[in-house]
Coordinates of C-alpha atoms in Angstrom, one line a residue:
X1 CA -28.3 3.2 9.7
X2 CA -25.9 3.3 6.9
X3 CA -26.7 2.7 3.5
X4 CA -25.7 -0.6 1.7
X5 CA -23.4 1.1 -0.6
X6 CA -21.5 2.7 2.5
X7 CA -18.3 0.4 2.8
X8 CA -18.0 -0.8 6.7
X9 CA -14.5 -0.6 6.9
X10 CA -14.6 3.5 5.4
X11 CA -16.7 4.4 8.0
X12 CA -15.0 2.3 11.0
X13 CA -11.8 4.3 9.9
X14 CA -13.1 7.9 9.4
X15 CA -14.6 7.8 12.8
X16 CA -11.5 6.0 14.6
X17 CA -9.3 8.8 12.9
X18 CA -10.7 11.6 12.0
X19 CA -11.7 12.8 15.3
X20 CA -8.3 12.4 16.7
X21 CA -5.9 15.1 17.5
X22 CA -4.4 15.3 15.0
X23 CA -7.0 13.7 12.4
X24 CA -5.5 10.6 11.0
X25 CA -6.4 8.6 8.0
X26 CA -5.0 4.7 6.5
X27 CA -3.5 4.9 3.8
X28 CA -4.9 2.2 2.0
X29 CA -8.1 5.2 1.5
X30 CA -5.5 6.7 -1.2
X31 CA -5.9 3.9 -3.6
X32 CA -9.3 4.2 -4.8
X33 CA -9.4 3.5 -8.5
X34 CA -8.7 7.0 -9.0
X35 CA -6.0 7.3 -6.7
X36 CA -4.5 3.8 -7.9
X37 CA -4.1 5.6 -11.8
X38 CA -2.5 8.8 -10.0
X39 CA 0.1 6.8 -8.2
X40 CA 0.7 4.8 -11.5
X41 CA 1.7 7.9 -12.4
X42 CA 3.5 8.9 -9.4
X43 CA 5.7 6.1 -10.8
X44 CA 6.9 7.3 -13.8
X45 CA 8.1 10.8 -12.5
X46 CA 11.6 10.9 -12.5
X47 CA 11.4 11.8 -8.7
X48 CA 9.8 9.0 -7.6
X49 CA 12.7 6.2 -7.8
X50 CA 11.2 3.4 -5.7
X51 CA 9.3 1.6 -8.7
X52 CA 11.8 1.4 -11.0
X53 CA 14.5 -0.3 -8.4
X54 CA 11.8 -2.8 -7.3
X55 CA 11.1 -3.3 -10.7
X56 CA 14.8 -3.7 -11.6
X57 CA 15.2 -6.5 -8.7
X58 CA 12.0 -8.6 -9.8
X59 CA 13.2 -8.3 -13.1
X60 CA 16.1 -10.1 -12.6
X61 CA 15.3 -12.4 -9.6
X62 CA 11.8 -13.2 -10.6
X63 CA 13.1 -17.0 -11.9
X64 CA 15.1 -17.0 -8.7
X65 CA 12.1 -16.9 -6.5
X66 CA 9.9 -18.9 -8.2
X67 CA 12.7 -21.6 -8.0
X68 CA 13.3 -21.3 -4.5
X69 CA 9.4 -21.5 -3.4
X70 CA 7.7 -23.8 -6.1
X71 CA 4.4 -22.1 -4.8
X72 CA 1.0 -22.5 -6.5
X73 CA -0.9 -19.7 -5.0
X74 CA 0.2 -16.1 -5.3
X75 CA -1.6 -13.5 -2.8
X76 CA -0.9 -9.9 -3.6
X77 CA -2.2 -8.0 -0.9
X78 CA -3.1 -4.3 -1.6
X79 CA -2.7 -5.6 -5.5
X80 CA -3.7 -1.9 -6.9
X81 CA -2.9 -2.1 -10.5
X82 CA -0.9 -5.1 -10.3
X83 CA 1.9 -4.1 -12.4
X84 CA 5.4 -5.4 -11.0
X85 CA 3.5 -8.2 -10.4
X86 CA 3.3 -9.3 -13.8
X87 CA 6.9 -9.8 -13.5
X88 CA 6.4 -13.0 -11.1
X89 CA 3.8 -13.6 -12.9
X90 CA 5.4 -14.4 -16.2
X91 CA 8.0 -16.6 -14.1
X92 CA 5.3 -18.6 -12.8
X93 CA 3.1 -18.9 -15.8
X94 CA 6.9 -19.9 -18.1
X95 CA 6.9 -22.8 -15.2
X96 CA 4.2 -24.6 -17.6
X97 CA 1.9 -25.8 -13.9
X98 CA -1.2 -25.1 -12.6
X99 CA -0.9 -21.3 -10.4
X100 CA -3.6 -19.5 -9.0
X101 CA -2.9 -15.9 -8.6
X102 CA -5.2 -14.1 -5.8
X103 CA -5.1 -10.3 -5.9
X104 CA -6.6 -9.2 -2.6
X105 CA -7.6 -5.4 -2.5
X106 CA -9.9 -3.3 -0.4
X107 CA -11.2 -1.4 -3.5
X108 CA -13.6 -2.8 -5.7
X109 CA -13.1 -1.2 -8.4
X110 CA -9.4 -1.3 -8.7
X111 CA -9.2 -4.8 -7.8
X112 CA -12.0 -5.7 -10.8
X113 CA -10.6 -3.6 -12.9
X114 CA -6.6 -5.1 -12.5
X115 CA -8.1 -8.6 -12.1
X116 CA -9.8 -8.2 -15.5
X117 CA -6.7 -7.2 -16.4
X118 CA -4.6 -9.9 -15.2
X119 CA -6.7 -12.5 -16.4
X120 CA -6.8 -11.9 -19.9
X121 CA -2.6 -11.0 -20.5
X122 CA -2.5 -14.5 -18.2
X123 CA -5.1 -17.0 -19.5
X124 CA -3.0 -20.0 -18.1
X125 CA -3.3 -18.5 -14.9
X126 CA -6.4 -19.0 -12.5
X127 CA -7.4 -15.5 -11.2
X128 CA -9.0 -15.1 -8.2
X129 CA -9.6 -11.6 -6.9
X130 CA -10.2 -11.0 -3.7
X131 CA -12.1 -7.8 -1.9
X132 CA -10.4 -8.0 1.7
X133 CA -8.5 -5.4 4.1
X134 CA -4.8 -7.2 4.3
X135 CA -5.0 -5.7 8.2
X136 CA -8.2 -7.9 8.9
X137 CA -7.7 -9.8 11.6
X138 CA -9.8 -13.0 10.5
X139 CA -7.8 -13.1 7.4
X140 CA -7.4 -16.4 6.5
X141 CA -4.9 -17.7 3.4
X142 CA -4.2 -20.9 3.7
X143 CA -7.4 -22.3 2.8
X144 CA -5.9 -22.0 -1.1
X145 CA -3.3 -24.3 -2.8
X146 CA 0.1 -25.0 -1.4
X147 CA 2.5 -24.1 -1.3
X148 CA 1.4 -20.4 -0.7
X149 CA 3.3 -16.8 -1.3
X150 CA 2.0 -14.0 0.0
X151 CA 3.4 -10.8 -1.4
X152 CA 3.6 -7.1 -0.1
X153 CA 5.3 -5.0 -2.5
X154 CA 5.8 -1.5 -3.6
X155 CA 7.1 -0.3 -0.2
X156 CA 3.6 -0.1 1.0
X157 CA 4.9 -2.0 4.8
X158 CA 6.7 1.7 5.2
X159 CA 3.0 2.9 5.4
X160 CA 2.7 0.6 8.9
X161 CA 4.2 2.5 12.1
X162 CA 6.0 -0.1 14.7
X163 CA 3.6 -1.6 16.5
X164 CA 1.2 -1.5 13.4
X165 CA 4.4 -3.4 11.2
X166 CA 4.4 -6.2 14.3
X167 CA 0.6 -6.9 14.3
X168 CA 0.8 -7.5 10.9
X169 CA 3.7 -9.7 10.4
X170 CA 2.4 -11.7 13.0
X171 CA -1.1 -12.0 11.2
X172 CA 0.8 -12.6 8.1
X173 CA 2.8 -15.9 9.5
X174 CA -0.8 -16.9 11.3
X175 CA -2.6 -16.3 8.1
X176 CA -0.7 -18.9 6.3
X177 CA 0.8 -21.9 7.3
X178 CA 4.3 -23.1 8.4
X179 CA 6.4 -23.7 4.9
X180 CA 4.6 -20.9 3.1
X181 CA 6.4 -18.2 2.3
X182 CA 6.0 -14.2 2.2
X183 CA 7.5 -11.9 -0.3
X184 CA 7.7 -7.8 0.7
X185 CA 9.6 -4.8 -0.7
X186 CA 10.9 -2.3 1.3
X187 CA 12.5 1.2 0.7
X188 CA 15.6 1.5 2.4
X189 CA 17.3 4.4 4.1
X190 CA 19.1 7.1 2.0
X191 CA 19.5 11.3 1.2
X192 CA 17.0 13.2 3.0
X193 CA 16.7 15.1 -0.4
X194 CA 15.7 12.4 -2.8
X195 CA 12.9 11.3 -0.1
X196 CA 11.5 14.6 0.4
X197 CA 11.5 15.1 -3.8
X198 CA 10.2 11.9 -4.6
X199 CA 6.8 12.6 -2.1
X200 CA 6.8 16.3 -3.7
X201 CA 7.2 16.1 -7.3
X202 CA 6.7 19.3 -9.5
X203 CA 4.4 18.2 -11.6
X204 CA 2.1 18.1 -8.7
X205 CA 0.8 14.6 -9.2
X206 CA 1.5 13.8 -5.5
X207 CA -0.5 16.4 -4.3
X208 CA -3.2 15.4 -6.4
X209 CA -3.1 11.8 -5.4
X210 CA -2.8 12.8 -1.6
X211 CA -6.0 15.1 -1.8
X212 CA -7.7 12.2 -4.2
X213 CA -8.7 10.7 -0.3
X214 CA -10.9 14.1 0.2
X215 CA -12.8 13.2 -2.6
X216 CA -13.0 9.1 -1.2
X217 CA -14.5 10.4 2.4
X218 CA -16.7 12.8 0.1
X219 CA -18.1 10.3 -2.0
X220 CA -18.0 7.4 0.4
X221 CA -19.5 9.1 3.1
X222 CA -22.5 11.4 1.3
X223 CA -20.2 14.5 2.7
X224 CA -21.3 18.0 2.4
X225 CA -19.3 20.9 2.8
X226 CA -15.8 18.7 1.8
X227 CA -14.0 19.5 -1.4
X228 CA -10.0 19.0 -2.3
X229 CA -9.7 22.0 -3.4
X230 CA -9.6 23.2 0.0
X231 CA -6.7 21.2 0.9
X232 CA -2.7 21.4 0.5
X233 CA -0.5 18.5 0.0
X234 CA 2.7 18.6 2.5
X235 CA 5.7 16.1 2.8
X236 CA 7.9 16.5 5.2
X237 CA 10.7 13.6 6.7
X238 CA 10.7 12.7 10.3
X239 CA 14.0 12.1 11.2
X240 CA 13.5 10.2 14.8
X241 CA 11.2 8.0 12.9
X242 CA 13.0 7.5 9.7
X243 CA 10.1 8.5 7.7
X244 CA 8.2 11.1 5.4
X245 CA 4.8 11.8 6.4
X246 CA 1.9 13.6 4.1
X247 CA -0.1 15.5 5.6
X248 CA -3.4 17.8 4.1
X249 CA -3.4 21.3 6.0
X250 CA -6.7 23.0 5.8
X251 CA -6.3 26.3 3.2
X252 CA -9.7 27.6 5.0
X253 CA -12.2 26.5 8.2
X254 CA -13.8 23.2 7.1
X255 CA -17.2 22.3 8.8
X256 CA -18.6 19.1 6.6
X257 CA -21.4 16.9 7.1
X258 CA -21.1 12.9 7.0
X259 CA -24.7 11.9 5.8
X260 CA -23.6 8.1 6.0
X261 CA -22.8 7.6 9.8
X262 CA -24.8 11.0 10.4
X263 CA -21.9 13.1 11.7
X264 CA -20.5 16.7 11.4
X265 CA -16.4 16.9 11.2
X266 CA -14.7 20.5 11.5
X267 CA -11.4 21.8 10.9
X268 CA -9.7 25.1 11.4
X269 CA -7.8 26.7 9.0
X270 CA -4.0 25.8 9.1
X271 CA -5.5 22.2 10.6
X272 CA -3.6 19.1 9.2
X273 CA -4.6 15.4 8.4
X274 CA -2.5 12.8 8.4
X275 CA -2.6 10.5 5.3
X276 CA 0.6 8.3 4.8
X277 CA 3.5 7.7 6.7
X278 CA 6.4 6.0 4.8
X279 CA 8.9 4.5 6.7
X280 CA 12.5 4.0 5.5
X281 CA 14.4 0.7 6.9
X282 CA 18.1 -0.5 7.2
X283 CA 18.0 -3.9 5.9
X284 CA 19.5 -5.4 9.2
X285 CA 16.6 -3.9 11.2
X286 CA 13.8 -4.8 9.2
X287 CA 14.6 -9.0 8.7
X288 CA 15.0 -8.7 12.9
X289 CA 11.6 -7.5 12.8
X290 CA 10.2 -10.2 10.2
X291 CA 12.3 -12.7 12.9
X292 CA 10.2 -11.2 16.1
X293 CA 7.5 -13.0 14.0
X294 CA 8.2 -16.1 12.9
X295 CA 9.1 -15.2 9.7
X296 CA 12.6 -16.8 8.6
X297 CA 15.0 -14.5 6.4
X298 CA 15.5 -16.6 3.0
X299 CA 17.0 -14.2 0.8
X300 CA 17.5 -10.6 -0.1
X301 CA 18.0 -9.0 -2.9
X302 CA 19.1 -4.9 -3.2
X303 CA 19.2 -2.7 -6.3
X304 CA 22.1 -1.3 -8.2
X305 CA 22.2 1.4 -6.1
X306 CA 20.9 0.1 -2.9
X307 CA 17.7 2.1 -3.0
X308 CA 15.5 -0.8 -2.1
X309 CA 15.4 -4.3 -1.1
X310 CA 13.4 -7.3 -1.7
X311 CA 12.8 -10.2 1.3
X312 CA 11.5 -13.8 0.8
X313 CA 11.0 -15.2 4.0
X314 CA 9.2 -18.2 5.4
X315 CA 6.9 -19.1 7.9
X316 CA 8.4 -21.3 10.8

């Protein structure tokens, strides 16, 4: 039996994915609170461009969609550090009425840590953290005022392959109620060349944040035999998909031992894991796939540059 400390949803993931062929991991396992201050970093590298044209289209439509959805309750889900959001934040909070701002997060730490945070730059806010998986199916949101905004921001919907991106909108429009509304930045497709660099930098901070979720399945697990050193970060783009994918690839044989569900994990040298994928969307495309789910297009908004867009849409 596992101990308490051993989080549930860890180990269900390590053993749906990591006995696969290839091994495959969420994503979400890269934002520990460790991995959460690595990819703040990632987004203040000049190669990584997707943070600073979300933040450019909060910045100025942040009034704009506080206008158009006079919501109470804000739920970030997978809030990590919380940062962009500060920028609805401050729109709501100028508003001058009551606003209840849940960050929902399936890291402890991170999400005490950023709620913490949160709460004290926002007294006039009501903070309300909450430790959840977004991708749980008995997610319920619409037991908190109305009207309700969920948000999904940073790109983080690329991470979700088809069928994956379906469930969850669907789960989304049933987790809240008809009227409410959802938020989500996407990246959108553009030069092969800027993806690949912006997944690769040269400082070497995405490799470090990539092999950060060694040291997750080592710690959360009670692993033996399992260091990061013995992994390499690679990014490559699937073109068919539309996607870069980041893979570990084993620099020697690994053979590790999972003390917390009691089982041994090997990998041959040259072996890769799949961490991320990170899906790149034509604007058209993606508010047909918010459609298929009930999810009405409100509004976009795009970047200077059209490097990323921003959806409000609501639940039919």
């Amino acid at each position: 039996m596992s101990p308490p400390s051993v989080d549930p949803l860890l180990v269900a993931d390590a053993v749906a994915g990591l006995w696969q062929s290839p091994p495959v991991l969420p994503a979400k396992w890269l934002y520990d609170k460790r991995g959460s201050e690595l990819f703040d970093e990632i987004t203040r590298l000049p190669e990584y461009y997707p943070t600073r044209r979300e933040t450019e289209i909060l910045r100025r439509s942040a009034a704009e969609i506080v206008a158009a959805t006079g919501a109470r309750t804000m739920i970030e889900l997978g809030s990590g550090t919380s940062e962009k959001t500060r920028l609805l934040l401050s729109a709501f909070a100028a508003r001058g009425t009551d606003f209840t701002y849940v960050p929902l997060d399936v890291s402890v730490e991170m999400l005490t840590y950023a709620a913490d945070q949160v709460a004290a730059e926002f007294p006039e806010i009501s903070v309300q953290p909450l430790h959840a998986d977004f991708g749980d199916p008995d997610l319920n949101l619409a037991d908190r005022d109305g009207p309700r905004m969920a948000i999904f921001l940073g790109g983080t919907i690329g991470n979700l392959d088809p069928t994956e991106r379906s469930d969850f909108y669907r789960h989304i429009a049933g987790a809240l109620r008809p009227g409410d509304y959802f938020l989500l930045g996407a990246d959108l497709i553009k030069d092969t060349g800027r993806l690949i660099a912006a997944y690769n930098d040269r400082a070497g901070v995405t490799a470090d944040f990539n092999r950060n979720v060694i040291e997750v399945l080592r710690t959360g697990l009670d692993a033996t035999g399992l260091y990061t050193d013995d992994f390499d970060h690679i990014a490559r783009w699937n073109p068919p998909e539309h996607r870069i994918e980041m893979w570990l690839r084993a620099r020697r044989d690994v053979h590790a031992r999972f003390g917390a569900i009691e089982r041994t994990w090997e990998l041959p040298r040259g072996a890769e894991i799949l961490t991320e994928i990170s899906t790149k969307f034509d604007l058209g495309s993606l508010h047909a796939e918010l459609a298929a789910a009930g999810l009405r297009q409100l509004e976009s908004w795009t970047d200077h540059a059209d490097d990323f867009a921003v959806v409000l849409s609501q639940v039919c």
